[in-house]
Short mmCIF file of C-alpha atoms in Angstrom, two decimals:
data_model
loop_
_atom_site.label_atom_id
_atom_site.label_comp_id
_atom_site.label_asym_id
_atom_site.label_seq_id
_atom_site.Cartn_x
_atom_site.Cartn_y
_atom_site.Cartn_z
CA UNK A 1 -206.43 -31.10 -137.17
CA UNK A 2 -204.07 -28.86 -135.24
CA UNK A 3 -205.60 -25.98 -133.32
CA UNK A 4 -203.52 -22.94 -132.45
CA UNK A 5 -204.69 -20.44 -129.85
CA UNK A 6 -203.26 -16.93 -130.01
CA UNK A 7 -203.89 -14.31 -127.38
CA UNK A 8 -204.71 -10.76 -128.53
CA UNK A 9 -201.74 -8.42 -128.70
CA UNK A 10 -203.48 -6.21 -126.14
CA UNK A 11 -203.17 -8.87 -123.43
CA UNK A 12 -200.45 -7.74 -121.05
CA UNK A 13 -197.88 -10.32 -120.01
CA UNK A 14 -197.85 -11.11 -116.31
CA UNK A 15 -194.79 -9.78 -114.50
CA UNK A 16 -193.24 -11.92 -111.80
CA UNK A 17 -191.31 -11.10 -108.63
CA UNK A 18 -187.59 -11.24 -109.26
CA UNK A 19 -186.83 -13.69 -106.44
CA UNK A 20 -189.40 -16.13 -107.81
CA UNK A 21 -187.76 -16.07 -111.25
CA UNK A 22 -184.33 -16.71 -109.73
CA UNK A 23 -185.69 -19.64 -107.73
CA UNK A 24 -187.55 -21.15 -110.69
CA UNK A 25 -184.38 -21.07 -112.79
CA UNK A 26 -182.51 -23.03 -110.15
CA UNK A 27 -180.20 -20.26 -108.99
CA UNK A 28 -181.16 -20.62 -105.30
CA UNK A 29 -184.15 -21.16 -103.07
CA UNK A 30 -186.72 -18.37 -102.85
CA UNK A 31 -185.38 -17.19 -99.48
CA UNK A 32 -181.74 -17.38 -100.62
CA UNK A 33 -182.66 -15.47 -103.79
CA UNK A 34 -184.12 -12.69 -101.65
CA UNK A 35 -180.83 -12.39 -99.79
CA UNK A 36 -178.90 -12.26 -103.08
CA UNK A 37 -181.12 -9.37 -104.18
CA UNK A 38 -180.66 -7.51 -100.88
CA UNK A 39 -176.88 -7.79 -101.31
CA UNK A 40 -177.09 -5.89 -104.61
CA UNK A 41 -175.78 -8.82 -106.65
CA UNK A 42 -178.64 -8.80 -109.18
CA UNK A 43 -179.06 -6.47 -112.16
CA UNK A 44 -182.06 -6.28 -114.49
CA UNK A 45 -181.49 -4.74 -117.91
CA UNK A 46 -178.25 -3.20 -116.66
CA UNK A 47 -179.65 -1.67 -113.44
CA UNK A 48 -178.89 -3.11 -109.98
CA UNK A 49 -182.03 -4.15 -108.10
CA UNK A 50 -182.25 -4.45 -104.30
CA UNK A 51 -186.03 -4.19 -103.89
CA UNK A 52 -187.68 -7.54 -103.07
CA UNK A 53 -190.99 -6.51 -104.62
CA UNK A 54 -189.39 -5.74 -107.99
CA UNK A 55 -191.17 -7.51 -110.86
CA UNK A 56 -189.74 -8.60 -114.20
CA UNK A 57 -190.86 -10.03 -117.50
CA UNK A 58 -189.21 -13.48 -117.32
CA UNK A 59 -189.31 -13.90 -121.10
CA UNK A 60 -187.81 -10.55 -122.07
CA UNK A 61 -185.82 -8.92 -119.27
CA UNK A 62 -182.07 -9.57 -119.07
CA UNK A 63 -181.22 -10.72 -115.56
CA UNK A 64 -177.61 -10.89 -114.37
CA UNK A 65 -176.30 -12.29 -111.07
CA UNK A 66 -172.71 -11.56 -110.05
CA UNK A 67 -172.02 -10.49 -113.62
CA UNK A 68 -173.27 -13.77 -115.10
CA UNK A 69 -176.47 -13.72 -117.22
CA UNK A 70 -179.28 -15.94 -115.98
CA UNK A 71 -180.37 -17.93 -119.05
CA UNK A 72 -183.95 -17.64 -120.28
CA UNK A 73 -185.48 -21.12 -120.26
CA UNK A 74 -186.88 -22.64 -123.41
CA UNK A 75 -190.38 -21.35 -124.09
CA UNK A 76 -193.15 -23.77 -123.26
CA UNK A 77 -195.31 -24.88 -126.15
CA UNK A 78 -198.62 -26.76 -125.97
CA UNK A 79 -200.28 -28.24 -129.07
CA UNK A 80 -203.63 -30.01 -129.22
CA UNK A 81 -203.78 -32.39 -132.18
CA UNK A 82 -206.66 -34.53 -133.36
CA UNK A 83 -204.60 -37.61 -134.20
CA UNK A 84 -205.89 -39.32 -137.34
CA UNK A 85 -205.97 -43.08 -137.74
CA UNK A 86 -203.06 -45.03 -139.23
CA UNK A 87 -200.16 -43.04 -137.85
CA UNK A 88 -197.99 -43.71 -134.81
CA UNK A 89 -197.38 -41.58 -131.75
CA UNK A 90 -193.60 -41.36 -132.02
CA UNK A 91 -191.10 -38.97 -133.58
CA UNK A 92 -189.90 -41.48 -136.18
CA UNK A 93 -190.68 -44.97 -137.39
CA UNK A 94 -188.15 -47.47 -138.80
CA UNK A 95 -190.94 -48.94 -140.94
CA UNK A 96 -191.52 -45.61 -142.65
CA UNK A 97 -195.09 -45.11 -141.48
CA UNK A 98 -196.53 -41.67 -140.83
CA UNK A 99 -196.13 -40.26 -137.34
CA UNK A 100 -198.08 -37.55 -135.55
CA UNK A 101 -195.19 -35.17 -136.25
CA UNK A 102 -195.95 -35.37 -139.98
CA UNK A 103 -199.11 -33.36 -139.25
CA UNK A 104 -197.56 -30.40 -137.39
CA UNK A 105 -195.10 -27.70 -138.47
CA UNK A 106 -191.60 -27.33 -137.04
CA UNK A 107 -191.83 -24.92 -134.10
CA UNK A 108 -188.08 -24.94 -133.41
CA UNK A 109 -188.39 -26.81 -130.10
CA UNK A 110 -188.34 -30.51 -129.27
CA UNK A 111 -191.89 -31.70 -128.59
CA UNK A 112 -193.07 -35.01 -127.23
CA UNK A 113 -196.55 -36.53 -126.97
CA UNK A 114 -198.30 -36.75 -123.60
CA UNK A 115 -199.55 -40.33 -123.59
CA UNK A 116 -200.07 -42.42 -126.68
CA UNK A 117 -202.75 -43.61 -129.04
CA UNK A 118 -202.67 -46.79 -131.10
CA UNK A 119 -201.75 -46.83 -134.77
CA UNK A 120 -205.40 -47.32 -135.77
CA UNK A 121 -206.82 -45.02 -133.06
CA UNK A 122 -207.88 -41.40 -133.44
CA UNK A 123 -208.57 -38.66 -130.94
CA UNK A 124 -207.15 -35.83 -128.88
CA UNK A 125 -203.39 -35.84 -128.33
CA UNK A 126 -201.39 -33.24 -126.44
CA UNK A 127 -197.82 -32.45 -127.55
CA UNK A 128 -195.54 -30.25 -125.47
CA UNK A 129 -192.02 -29.61 -124.23
CA UNK A 130 -193.28 -29.08 -120.67
CA UNK A 131 -191.98 -32.09 -118.78
CA UNK A 132 -193.61 -31.09 -115.50
CA UNK A 133 -197.07 -30.91 -117.07
CA UNK A 134 -196.54 -34.21 -118.90
CA UNK A 135 -195.61 -35.87 -115.62
CA UNK A 136 -198.67 -34.44 -113.85
CA UNK A 137 -200.95 -35.78 -116.57
CA UNK A 138 -199.38 -39.24 -116.85
CA UNK A 139 -198.05 -40.28 -113.45
CA UNK A 140 -200.43 -42.58 -111.53
CA UNK A 141 -200.09 -40.56 -108.31
CA UNK A 142 -202.09 -37.67 -109.84
CA UNK A 143 -205.04 -39.82 -110.87
CA UNK A 144 -205.79 -38.21 -114.26
CA UNK A 145 -208.27 -40.46 -116.08
CA UNK A 146 -208.28 -41.20 -119.81
CA UNK A 147 -211.49 -41.96 -121.67
CA UNK A 148 -211.66 -44.01 -124.89
CA UNK A 149 -214.53 -45.12 -127.11
CA UNK A 150 -213.65 -48.52 -128.54
CA UNK A 151 -215.60 -50.37 -131.25
CA UNK A 152 -215.27 -54.12 -130.85
CA UNK A 153 -216.42 -56.84 -133.22
CA UNK A 154 -217.99 -59.02 -130.54
CA UNK A 155 -220.63 -57.87 -128.10
CA UNK A 156 -218.87 -57.52 -124.72
CA UNK A 157 -220.30 -59.95 -122.20
CA UNK A 158 -220.17 -59.38 -118.47
CA UNK A 159 -217.14 -61.65 -118.06
CA UNK A 160 -215.08 -59.59 -120.53
CA UNK A 161 -216.14 -56.31 -118.91
CA UNK A 162 -215.30 -57.71 -115.47
CA UNK A 163 -211.77 -58.60 -116.64
CA UNK A 164 -211.24 -55.04 -117.86
CA UNK A 165 -212.65 -53.61 -114.63
CA UNK A 166 -210.35 -55.80 -112.54
CA UNK A 167 -207.15 -55.26 -114.54
CA UNK A 168 -205.83 -57.42 -117.36
CA UNK A 169 -202.52 -59.25 -117.13
CA UNK A 170 -200.33 -58.63 -120.19
CA UNK A 171 -196.74 -59.40 -121.06
CA UNK A 172 -195.74 -55.91 -119.86
CA UNK A 173 -197.64 -56.23 -116.56
CA UNK A 174 -201.18 -55.85 -115.25
CA UNK A 175 -203.27 -52.89 -116.37
CA UNK A 176 -204.96 -50.61 -113.89
CA UNK A 177 -208.69 -51.21 -113.35
CA UNK A 178 -210.92 -49.45 -115.88
CA UNK A 179 -214.49 -48.18 -115.73
CA UNK A 180 -215.99 -49.86 -118.81
CA UNK A 181 -219.54 -49.80 -120.11
CA UNK A 182 -221.31 -50.55 -123.40
CA UNK A 183 -222.52 -47.37 -125.09
CA UNK A 184 -224.36 -48.70 -128.11
CA UNK A 185 -224.54 -51.54 -130.61
CA UNK A 186 -224.89 -51.49 -134.40
CA UNK A 187 -224.26 -53.74 -137.42
CA UNK A 188 -220.77 -52.17 -137.65
CA UNK A 189 -219.87 -53.36 -134.16
CA UNK A 190 -220.37 -52.66 -130.50
CA UNK A 191 -219.02 -49.47 -128.91
CA UNK A 192 -217.68 -49.57 -125.37
CA UNK A 193 -216.39 -46.63 -123.35
CA UNK A 194 -213.20 -47.25 -121.42
CA UNK A 195 -212.36 -44.73 -118.70
CA UNK A 196 -208.90 -45.95 -117.75
CA UNK A 197 -207.31 -45.19 -114.42
CA UNK A 198 -203.64 -44.21 -114.67
CA UNK A 199 -201.20 -47.05 -114.31
CA UNK A 200 -199.57 -49.40 -116.76
CA UNK A 201 -199.99 -48.29 -120.36
CA UNK A 202 -199.67 -51.49 -122.38
CA UNK A 203 -197.82 -50.95 -125.64
CA UNK A 204 -198.59 -52.91 -128.77
CA UNK A 205 -195.15 -53.58 -130.25
CA UNK A 206 -196.69 -54.27 -133.64
CA UNK A 207 -198.00 -50.70 -133.60
CA UNK A 208 -194.63 -49.16 -132.85
CA UNK A 209 -195.33 -48.81 -129.14
CA UNK A 210 -198.17 -46.39 -129.66
CA UNK A 211 -199.96 -47.43 -126.45
CA UNK A 212 -203.48 -46.49 -125.41
CA UNK A 213 -206.11 -49.23 -125.08
CA UNK A 214 -204.19 -51.57 -127.36
CA UNK A 215 -205.51 -54.54 -129.29
CA UNK A 216 -203.64 -56.91 -127.01
CA UNK A 217 -205.55 -55.54 -124.00
CA UNK A 218 -208.93 -56.36 -125.55
CA UNK A 219 -207.76 -59.69 -126.95
CA UNK A 220 -206.76 -60.78 -123.44
CA UNK A 221 -210.27 -59.76 -122.35
CA UNK A 222 -211.86 -61.93 -125.03
CA UNK A 223 -212.70 -59.05 -127.38
CA UNK A 224 -211.39 -57.88 -130.75
CA UNK A 225 -210.93 -54.11 -130.98
CA UNK A 226 -211.93 -52.76 -134.37
CA UNK A 227 -211.57 -49.02 -133.78
CA UNK A 228 -210.52 -46.74 -130.94
CA UNK A 229 -211.26 -43.06 -130.31
#
């Protein structure tokens, strides 16, 4: 299920100081942008601006510096998708399997998933074209945790849980330590919650590199993953 959030038309867009917009678009540093404005080299919607406190709508106003238009960056788009089971978290698949992009419309911008979920896993998946946000959510230095509920066929013993908590060595490298605990048991299997610290994301090549808490991770821990959420 894809959820779209639309703000009411009455919500006023935030206006931003002109020098900040120039700096964010890579024209110059904030201080250098202020000097460019003071020199009368910047025009907004055809009018020269020399006031440092002048604010603009970065998505609508036409900004020109030394007669050259400052391009409007690509709009940022954020989609929250409940990924169903049996599709892969890539844009295309040489084996012809469904991908997460088969479940969303074409928004006219190139989107990419933030993180990955296995072919047979389901759960929340963020798709965006905001590379800075994606990096903040995925890079180990920011410490953003990921939580998975995994149904395994065998009851996890303390030795298997200890291996997951210590980090499991895979072909791709050693996973980061995870906070793992057994949530419940039933005839259908045993459900464990895996709160994974950021680090290596092992990819299961058989699943098209869809990542997440892959089957290989649990196999190396002595468990067989039956379902992941």
